[in-house]
mmCIF file of C-alpha atoms in Angstrom:
data_model
loop_
_atom_site.group_PDB
_atom_site.id
_atom_site.type_symbol
_atom_site.label_atom_id
_atom_site.label_comp_id
_atom_site.label_asym_id
_atom_site.label_seq_id
_atom_site.Cartn_x
_atom_site.Cartn_y
_atom_site.Cartn_z
ATOM 1 C CA UNK A 1 2.153 8.132 -27.981
ATOM 2 C CA UNK A 2 2.451 4.965 -26.558
ATOM 3 C CA UNK A 3 4.381 2.376 -28.732
ATOM 4 C CA UNK A 4 3.203 -1.140 -29.475
ATOM 5 C CA UNK A 5 4.645 -3.812 -27.665
ATOM 6 C CA UNK A 6 6.535 -6.584 -29.662
ATOM 7 C CA UNK A 7 4.899 -9.796 -28.408
ATOM 8 C CA UNK A 8 6.944 -11.654 -31.547
ATOM 9 C CA UNK A 9 9.957 -13.034 -28.987
ATOM 10 C CA UNK A 10 13.433 -13.095 -30.628
ATOM 11 C CA UNK A 11 15.918 -16.087 -30.189
ATOM 12 C CA UNK A 12 18.158 -13.335 -28.182
ATOM 13 C CA UNK A 13 14.753 -12.930 -25.898
ATOM 14 C CA UNK A 14 14.631 -16.716 -25.942
ATOM 15 C CA UNK A 15 17.885 -17.060 -24.648
ATOM 16 C CA UNK A 16 17.568 -14.581 -22.218
ATOM 17 C CA UNK A 17 14.295 -16.177 -20.262
ATOM 18 C CA UNK A 18 16.715 -19.350 -20.082
ATOM 19 C CA UNK A 19 19.657 -17.312 -17.880
ATOM 20 C CA UNK A 20 19.537 -16.685 -14.317
ATOM 21 C CA UNK A 21 18.188 -17.862 -11.367
ATOM 22 C CA UNK A 22 14.410 -18.064 -9.987
ATOM 23 C CA UNK A 23 12.379 -15.331 -8.189
ATOM 24 C CA UNK A 24 9.536 -17.111 -7.557
ATOM 25 C CA UNK A 25 7.853 -13.774 -6.015
ATOM 26 C CA UNK A 26 8.060 -11.886 -9.348
ATOM 27 C CA UNK A 27 7.272 -15.021 -11.549
ATOM 28 C CA UNK A 28 3.896 -15.789 -9.060
ATOM 29 C CA UNK A 29 2.642 -12.006 -9.670
ATOM 30 C CA UNK A 30 3.615 -12.315 -13.468
ATOM 31 C CA UNK A 31 1.755 -15.420 -13.956
ATOM 32 C CA UNK A 32 -1.177 -14.685 -11.709
ATOM 33 C CA UNK A 33 -1.775 -10.888 -11.698
ATOM 34 C CA UNK A 34 -2.939 -9.029 -14.727
ATOM 35 C CA UNK A 35 -1.858 -5.421 -15.357
ATOM 36 C CA UNK A 36 -3.737 -4.815 -18.455
ATOM 37 C CA UNK A 37 -6.846 -2.403 -17.065
ATOM 38 C CA UNK A 38 -4.433 -0.313 -15.142
ATOM 39 C CA UNK A 39 -2.227 -0.217 -17.904
ATOM 40 C CA UNK A 40 -5.119 0.448 -20.445
ATOM 41 C CA UNK A 41 -6.602 3.854 -17.838
ATOM 42 C CA UNK A 42 -2.655 4.874 -17.940
ATOM 43 C CA UNK A 43 -1.531 5.049 -21.414
ATOM 44 C CA UNK A 44 -4.810 6.961 -22.399
ATOM 45 C CA UNK A 45 -3.422 9.918 -20.650
ATOM 46 C CA UNK A 46 -0.970 10.013 -23.648
ATOM 47 C CA UNK A 47 -1.636 11.766 -26.648
ATOM 48 C CA UNK A 48 -1.764 10.375 -30.342
ATOM 49 C CA UNK A 49 1.239 12.107 -31.948
ATOM 50 C CA UNK A 50 4.662 12.978 -31.383
ATOM 51 C CA UNK A 51 7.711 10.823 -30.403
ATOM 52 C CA UNK A 52 6.938 7.387 -29.010
ATOM 53 C CA UNK A 53 7.157 6.923 -25.127
ATOM 54 C CA UNK A 54 8.365 4.704 -22.714
ATOM 55 C CA UNK A 55 5.547 1.590 -22.470
ATOM 56 C CA UNK A 56 3.029 2.188 -19.745
ATOM 57 C CA UNK A 57 3.028 -1.553 -18.911
ATOM 58 C CA UNK A 58 7.009 -1.180 -18.273
ATOM 59 C CA UNK A 59 7.271 1.781 -16.221
ATOM 60 C CA UNK A 60 4.006 0.598 -14.136
ATOM 61 C CA UNK A 61 6.082 -2.903 -13.345
ATOM 62 C CA UNK A 62 9.287 -1.023 -12.620
ATOM 63 C CA UNK A 63 6.818 0.958 -10.293
ATOM 64 C CA UNK A 64 6.151 -2.064 -8.751
ATOM 65 C CA UNK A 65 9.507 -3.416 -8.409
ATOM 66 C CA UNK A 66 10.396 -0.395 -6.519
ATOM 67 C CA UNK A 67 8.298 -0.573 -3.860
ATOM 68 C CA UNK A 68 8.922 -4.673 -3.316
ATOM 69 C CA UNK A 69 12.537 -4.058 -3.159
ATOM 70 C CA UNK A 70 12.668 0.112 -1.382
ATOM 71 C CA UNK A 71 14.510 0.994 -4.650
ATOM 72 C CA UNK A 72 15.023 4.936 -5.298
ATOM 73 C CA UNK A 73 14.802 6.127 -9.007
ATOM 74 C CA UNK A 74 18.421 5.745 -9.677
ATOM 75 C CA UNK A 75 18.504 2.219 -8.098
ATOM 76 C CA UNK A 76 15.784 1.164 -10.279
ATOM 77 C CA UNK A 77 17.221 2.100 -13.195
ATOM 78 C CA UNK A 78 20.726 0.309 -12.211
ATOM 79 C CA UNK A 79 18.946 -2.811 -10.790
ATOM 80 C CA UNK A 80 16.818 -3.374 -14.456
ATOM 81 C CA UNK A 81 20.300 -2.616 -16.752
ATOM 82 C CA UNK A 82 21.846 -5.054 -14.197
ATOM 83 C CA UNK A 83 19.150 -7.760 -13.319
ATOM 84 C CA UNK A 84 17.901 -10.256 -15.589
ATOM 85 C CA UNK A 85 14.822 -11.396 -13.413
ATOM 86 C CA UNK A 86 13.582 -7.795 -12.801
ATOM 87 C CA UNK A 87 14.103 -7.427 -16.984
ATOM 88 C CA UNK A 88 12.106 -11.011 -17.609
ATOM 89 C CA UNK A 89 8.973 -9.397 -15.055
ATOM 90 C CA UNK A 90 8.908 -5.772 -16.365
ATOM 91 C CA UNK A 91 8.746 -8.139 -19.621
ATOM 92 C CA UNK A 92 11.521 -5.374 -21.084
ATOM 93 C CA UNK A 93 11.961 -6.739 -25.121
ATOM 94 C CA UNK A 94 15.409 -6.833 -26.400
ATOM 95 C CA UNK A 95 15.245 -3.829 -28.123
ATOM 96 C CA UNK A 96 13.837 -1.654 -25.571
ATOM 97 C CA UNK A 97 15.666 0.867 -23.748
ATOM 98 C CA UNK A 98 15.625 0.931 -19.593
ATOM 99 C CA UNK A 99 14.262 4.027 -18.688
ATOM 100 C CA UNK A 100 16.132 6.617 -17.714
ATOM 101 C CA UNK A 101 15.652 7.531 -13.790
ATOM 102 C CA UNK A 102 13.995 11.068 -15.174
ATOM 103 C CA UNK A 103 11.438 9.035 -16.952
ATOM 104 C CA UNK A 104 10.844 7.034 -13.783
ATOM 105 C CA UNK A 105 10.419 9.890 -12.017
ATOM 106 C CA UNK A 106 7.706 11.607 -14.194
ATOM 107 C CA UNK A 107 5.731 8.610 -14.494
ATOM 108 C CA UNK A 108 4.227 8.399 -10.734
ATOM 109 C CA UNK A 109 2.207 12.431 -11.936
ATOM 110 C CA UNK A 110 0.569 9.795 -14.825
ATOM 111 C CA UNK A 111 -0.958 7.745 -12.248
ATOM 112 C CA UNK A 112 -2.145 10.378 -10.058
ATOM 113 C CA UNK A 113 -3.676 12.102 -13.124
ATOM 114 C CA UNK A 114 -5.844 8.908 -14.024
ATOM 115 C CA UNK A 115 -6.643 8.376 -10.701
ATOM 116 C CA UNK A 116 -4.605 5.103 -9.760
ATOM 117 C CA UNK A 117 -3.221 6.974 -6.517
ATOM 118 C CA UNK A 118 -6.529 6.078 -5.136
ATOM 119 C CA UNK A 119 -7.557 2.792 -7.538
ATOM 120 C CA UNK A 120 -4.831 0.956 -8.118
ATOM 121 C CA UNK A 121 -5.607 -1.269 -4.816
ATOM 122 C CA UNK A 122 -9.171 -1.772 -5.840
ATOM 123 C CA UNK A 123 -8.335 -3.068 -8.837
ATOM 124 C CA UNK A 124 -6.182 -5.471 -7.449
ATOM 125 C CA UNK A 125 -7.901 -6.454 -4.873
ATOM 126 C CA UNK A 126 -10.679 -7.304 -7.752
ATOM 127 C CA UNK A 127 -8.614 -10.135 -8.797
ATOM 128 C CA UNK A 128 -7.837 -11.151 -5.364
ATOM 129 C CA UNK A 129 -11.215 -11.278 -4.114
ATOM 130 C CA UNK A 130 -12.583 -12.999 -8.215
ATOM 131 C CA UNK A 131 -10.236 -16.315 -6.496
ATOM 132 C CA UNK A 132 -11.143 -16.281 -2.951
ATOM 133 C CA UNK A 133 -8.163 -14.786 -1.223
ATOM 134 C CA UNK A 134 -9.933 -11.664 0.356
ATOM 135 C CA UNK A 135 -12.350 -13.396 2.987
ATOM 136 C CA UNK A 136 -14.979 -10.884 3.891
ATOM 137 C CA UNK A 137 -15.883 -12.409 7.264
ATOM 138 C CA UNK A 138 -13.430 -10.405 9.757
ATOM 139 C CA UNK A 139 -11.637 -7.225 8.946
ATOM 140 C CA UNK A 140 -8.826 -5.227 11.020
ATOM 141 C CA UNK A 141 -8.481 -1.907 11.512
ATOM 142 C CA UNK A 142 -5.640 0.491 12.408
ATOM 143 C CA UNK A 143 -3.151 3.376 11.690
ATOM 144 C CA UNK A 144 0.845 4.406 11.762
ATOM 145 C CA UNK A 145 2.574 7.723 11.741
ATOM 146 C CA UNK A 146 4.737 8.275 8.793
ATOM 147 C CA UNK A 147 7.239 10.805 8.880
ATOM 148 C CA UNK A 148 7.475 13.709 6.464
ATOM 149 C CA UNK A 149 10.949 13.332 4.424
ATOM 150 C CA UNK A 150 11.402 16.742 5.232
ATOM 151 C CA UNK A 151 13.002 18.571 8.188
ATOM 152 C CA UNK A 152 10.726 19.559 11.027
ATOM 153 C CA UNK A 153 9.516 23.289 10.773
ATOM 154 C CA UNK A 154 8.842 25.439 13.458
ATOM 155 C CA UNK A 155 5.430 24.992 14.435
ATOM 156 C CA UNK A 156 3.742 28.349 13.441
ATOM 157 C CA UNK A 157 4.778 27.620 10.237
ATOM 158 C CA UNK A 158 3.157 24.028 10.106
ATOM 159 C CA UNK A 159 -0.163 25.795 11.266
ATOM 160 C CA UNK A 160 0.402 28.122 8.881
ATOM 161 C CA UNK A 161 0.823 26.137 5.672
ATOM 162 C CA UNK A 162 3.983 27.753 4.911
ATOM 163 C CA UNK A 163 6.489 24.869 5.421
ATOM 164 C CA UNK A 164 7.996 22.840 2.760
ATOM 165 C CA UNK A 165 5.827 20.159 3.053
ATOM 166 C CA UNK A 166 2.793 22.151 3.532
ATOM 167 C CA UNK A 167 -0.019 19.137 3.736
ATOM 168 C CA UNK A 168 2.263 17.520 6.749
ATOM 169 C CA UNK A 169 1.509 18.410 10.487
ATOM 170 C CA UNK A 170 2.392 17.613 13.743
ATOM 171 C CA UNK A 171 1.286 15.087 16.160
ATOM 172 C CA UNK A 172 2.076 13.585 19.343
ATOM 173 C CA UNK A 173 1.659 9.756 20.806
ATOM 174 C CA UNK A 174 3.522 8.164 23.690
ATOM 175 C CA UNK A 175 4.741 11.492 25.052
ATOM 176 C CA UNK A 176 6.349 12.135 21.719
ATOM 177 C CA UNK A 177 6.081 14.561 18.979
ATOM 178 C CA UNK A 178 5.783 13.278 15.409
ATOM 179 C CA UNK A 179 5.529 15.818 11.915
ATOM 180 C CA UNK A 180 4.193 13.992 9.380
ATOM 181 C CA UNK A 181 1.362 11.922 7.984
ATOM 182 C CA UNK A 182 -0.819 8.918 8.998
ATOM 183 C CA UNK A 183 -1.170 5.871 6.679
ATOM 184 C CA UNK A 184 -4.847 4.187 7.489
ATOM 185 C CA UNK A 185 -5.300 0.716 6.845
ATOM 186 C CA UNK A 186 -7.853 -2.392 7.162
ATOM 187 C CA UNK A 187 -6.432 -5.914 6.379
ATOM 188 C CA UNK A 188 -8.427 -9.452 5.443
ATOM 189 C CA UNK A 189 -8.420 -11.235 8.836
ATOM 190 C CA UNK A 190 -8.196 -14.617 6.982
ATOM 191 C CA UNK A 191 -4.630 -13.783 5.131
ATOM 192 C CA UNK A 192 -3.778 -10.488 6.038
ATOM 193 C CA UNK A 193 -4.398 -8.875 2.606
ATOM 194 C CA UNK A 194 -4.651 -5.090 2.568
ATOM 195 C CA UNK A 195 -8.270 -4.225 1.388
ATOM 196 C CA UNK A 196 -8.329 -0.326 2.044
ATOM 197 C CA UNK A 197 -5.456 2.309 2.385
ATOM 198 C CA UNK A 198 -5.654 5.970 3.440
ATOM 199 C CA UNK A 199 -3.329 8.458 4.026
ATOM 200 C CA UNK A 200 -3.778 11.546 6.058
ATOM 201 C CA UNK A 201 -2.122 14.896 7.395
ATOM 202 C CA UNK A 202 -0.766 13.358 10.842
ATOM 203 C CA UNK A 203 -3.407 15.618 13.234
ATOM 204 C CA UNK A 204 -5.916 13.897 12.192
ATOM 205 C CA UNK A 205 -8.151 11.334 14.573
ATOM 206 C CA UNK A 206 -7.946 7.938 13.936
ATOM 207 C CA UNK A 207 -11.573 7.161 14.530
ATOM 208 C CA UNK A 208 -12.537 10.182 12.197
ATOM 209 C CA UNK A 209 -11.109 8.116 9.265
ATOM 210 C CA UNK A 210 -12.417 4.989 10.466
ATOM 211 C CA UNK A 211 -15.527 4.877 7.882
ATOM 212 C CA UNK A 212 -13.369 5.426 4.935
ATOM 213 C CA UNK A 213 -11.251 3.026 5.334
ATOM 214 C CA UNK A 214 -13.487 0.546 6.857
ATOM 215 C CA UNK A 215 -15.092 -1.837 4.196
ATOM 216 C CA UNK A 216 -18.946 -1.710 4.513
ATOM 217 C CA UNK A 217 -19.236 -5.734 3.165
ATOM 218 C CA UNK A 218 -17.494 -6.778 6.197
ATOM 219 C CA UNK A 219 -19.433 -9.330 8.763
ATOM 220 C CA UNK A 220 -17.036 -7.973 11.989
ATOM 221 C CA UNK A 221 -14.305 -5.071 12.172
ATOM 222 C CA UNK A 222 -11.643 -5.100 14.942
ATOM 223 C CA UNK A 223 -9.924 -1.933 16.023
ATOM 224 C CA UNK A 224 -8.118 -0.496 19.053
ATOM 225 C CA UNK A 225 -10.159 1.201 22.011
ATOM 226 C CA UNK A 226 -9.320 5.019 19.870
ATOM 227 C CA UNK A 227 -12.096 3.947 17.313
ATOM 228 C CA UNK A 228 -14.557 3.605 20.631
ATOM 229 C CA UNK A 229 -16.646 6.526 19.305
ATOM 230 C CA UNK A 230 -20.271 6.580 19.537
ATOM 231 C CA UNK A 231 -20.460 7.415 15.562
ATOM 232 C CA UNK A 232 -18.267 4.858 14.901
ATOM 233 C CA UNK A 233 -20.381 1.633 16.742
ATOM 234 C CA UNK A 234 -23.895 3.641 15.050
ATOM 235 C CA UNK A 235 -21.975 3.145 11.224
ATOM 236 C CA UNK A 236 -21.533 -0.833 12.531
ATOM 237 C CA UNK A 237 -25.186 -1.035 13.698
ATOM 238 C CA UNK A 238 -26.586 0.548 10.879
ATOM 239 C CA UNK A 239 -24.737 -2.303 8.582
ATOM 240 C CA UNK A 240 -24.996 -4.936 11.084
ATOM 241 C CA UNK A 241 -21.670 -5.599 11.049
ATOM 242 C CA UNK A 242 -20.470 -7.083 14.620
ATOM 243 C CA UNK A 243 -17.900 -4.754 16.449
ATOM 244 C CA UNK A 244 -15.255 -6.062 17.714
ATOM 245 C CA UNK A 245 -13.689 -2.524 18.801
ATOM 246 C CA UNK A 246 -12.068 -2.628 22.419
ATOM 247 C CA UNK A 247 -14.218 -0.869 24.957
ATOM 248 C CA UNK A 248 -12.880 2.490 26.132
ATOM 249 C CA UNK A 249 -12.826 3.556 29.661
ATOM 250 C CA UNK A 250 -13.224 6.816 30.824
ATOM 251 C CA UNK A 251 -13.561 9.204 33.792
ATOM 252 C CA UNK A 252 -17.209 7.937 34.264
ATOM 253 C CA UNK A 253 -17.050 4.941 32.186
ATOM 254 C CA UNK A 254 -15.318 2.509 34.385
ATOM 255 C CA UNK A 255 -14.347 -0.844 32.696
ATOM 256 C CA UNK A 256 -15.269 -4.468 34.525
ATOM 257 C CA UNK A 257 -13.615 -7.368 34.527
ATOM 258 C CA UNK A 258 -15.570 -8.903 31.745
ATOM 259 C CA UNK A 259 -14.638 -5.745 29.759
ATOM 260 C CA UNK A 260 -10.930 -5.968 30.244
ATOM 261 C CA UNK A 261 -11.017 -10.078 29.218
ATOM 262 C CA UNK A 262 -12.852 -9.002 25.729
ATOM 263 C CA UNK A 263 -10.240 -5.943 25.550
ATOM 264 C CA UNK A 264 -7.748 -8.780 25.525
ATOM 265 C CA UNK A 265 -9.552 -11.368 23.545
ATOM 266 C CA UNK A 266 -10.315 -8.554 20.522
ATOM 267 C CA UNK A 267 -6.378 -6.841 21.381
ATOM 268 C CA UNK A 268 -5.032 -10.257 19.778
ATOM 269 C CA UNK A 269 -7.271 -10.779 16.992
ATOM 270 C CA UNK A 270 -6.667 -6.818 15.947
ATOM 271 C CA UNK A 271 -2.852 -7.175 16.599
ATOM 272 C CA UNK A 272 -2.379 -9.433 13.585
ATOM 273 C CA UNK A 273 -2.564 -5.717 11.450
ATOM 274 C CA UNK A 274 0.680 -4.848 12.849
ATOM 275 C CA UNK A 275 2.366 -7.720 10.694
ATOM 276 C CA UNK A 276 1.670 -5.506 7.690
ATOM 277 C CA UNK A 277 2.770 -2.141 9.305
ATOM 278 C CA UNK A 278 6.452 -4.064 10.830
ATOM 279 C CA UNK A 279 6.641 -5.307 7.404
ATOM 280 C CA UNK A 280 6.195 -1.760 5.681
ATOM 281 C CA UNK A 281 8.860 0.028 8.350
ATOM 282 C CA UNK A 282 11.610 -3.230 8.051
ATOM 283 C CA UNK A 283 11.136 -4.454 4.474
ATOM 284 C CA UNK A 284 9.538 -1.387 2.333
ATOM 285 C CA UNK A 285 11.728 1.252 4.424
ATOM 286 C CA UNK A 286 8.055 3.220 4.884
ATOM 287 C CA UNK A 287 9.113 5.371 8.268
ATOM 288 C CA UNK A 288 9.152 8.482 5.984
ATOM 289 C CA UNK A 289 7.178 9.361 3.137
ATOM 290 C CA UNK A 290 9.092 10.083 -0.046
ATOM 291 C CA UNK A 291 6.952 13.191 -1.494
ATOM 292 C CA UNK A 292 5.122 16.401 -0.826
ATOM 293 C CA UNK A 293 1.643 16.696 -0.591
ATOM 294 C CA UNK A 294 -1.161 14.484 0.076
ATOM 295 C CA UNK A 295 -1.961 13.076 -3.479
ATOM 296 C CA UNK A 296 1.518 11.872 -4.142
ATOM 297 C CA UNK A 297 2.094 10.440 -0.782
ATOM 298 C CA UNK A 298 -1.626 8.613 -1.295
ATOM 299 C CA UNK A 299 0.216 7.141 -4.365
ATOM 300 C CA UNK A 300 2.989 6.156 -2.712
ATOM 301 C CA UNK A 301 1.088 4.261 0.450
ATOM 302 C CA UNK A 302 -1.617 2.632 -2.333
ATOM 303 C CA UNK A 303 1.981 0.997 -4.602
ATOM 304 C CA UNK A 304 3.353 0.180 -0.761
ATOM 305 C CA UNK A 305 -0.191 -1.942 -0.467
ATOM 306 C CA UNK A 306 -0.264 -3.459 -3.585
ATOM 307 C CA UNK A 307 3.557 -4.408 -3.290
ATOM 308 C CA UNK A 308 2.703 -5.979 0.138
ATOM 309 C CA UNK A 309 -0.300 -8.198 -1.323
ATOM 310 C CA UNK A 310 1.574 -9.164 -4.172
ATOM 311 C CA UNK A 311 4.235 -10.230 -1.932
ATOM 312 C CA UNK A 312 1.695 -12.090 0.107
ATOM 313 C CA UNK A 313 0.117 -13.620 -2.679
ATOM 314 C CA UNK A 314 3.406 -15.602 -3.372
ATOM 315 C CA UNK A 315 3.570 -16.599 -0.089
ATOM 316 C CA UNK A 316 0.164 -17.727 0.095
ATOM 317 C CA UNK A 317 0.149 -19.428 -3.073
ATOM 318 C CA UNK A 318 3.637 -21.301 -1.857
ATOM 319 C CA UNK A 319 1.707 -22.125 1.310
ATOM 320 C CA UNK A 320 -0.825 -24.077 -0.870
ATOM 321 C CA UNK A 321 1.299 -26.090 -2.791
ATOM 322 C CA UNK A 322 3.849 -27.326 0.169
#
């Protein structure tokens, strides 16, 4: 059962609001983004009777804090107890207890049960698009390898699906072997906001996920030469989308000097998406997945993308006021 949020602020709540420093990112997110639609989806999964549960809005905002600042479940509990800016962001009232790490740990399954592990980013982007922050003129597509949270198993165990992380797999890149998953992204070329985020096992070829991750409402899509396949080019032509995919050479397909110049020009545009992957790995510590299996790791990727877009929104608004 979901408890009712007490919207009548006490004198203590008002005093707390005036304390502490200013966290512009969190204050911008709280002011500009409405999480009510996502909260209602999750609240519907709770029964109407029984002991009151921790509020969905509090837990959902706690999850966003975790991925904004790279916090584990125990760290999230401790930081909520200690930092006023975090308490303000999650709307923790003076008569509410901070959720413990077990409650925080169990909440992701609620998000998966109601489909938000795939749709939370879409709900946020609908708000960003309505305000004109997502420009559909240019889209960038790429993927990166994220290693498994478990030690590398024997290759035969990985192929047979008997490894501890059964849905992870091996792949090779630049002569090195990796075990884990791939994060596939598409982003808006104007503001570098993530439009779609999809996780797959590592052995899946990037080009096979192009149609799932590339938005069909784009005017032009830029991507690396690995996406240069007949199927992907036909998909773009069928939707009247200009192709910015770098041309791939082969044994019987020699690139001309003009092809190389075009590839360099397309590469300068496409390379902007690398900033997102750099942010994931440097600031959100997303070099290894946190969970086992595609569903829970899809949720993690979605939350990373949501956190990135929220932080990016704060920077966009800050630049507009300067």
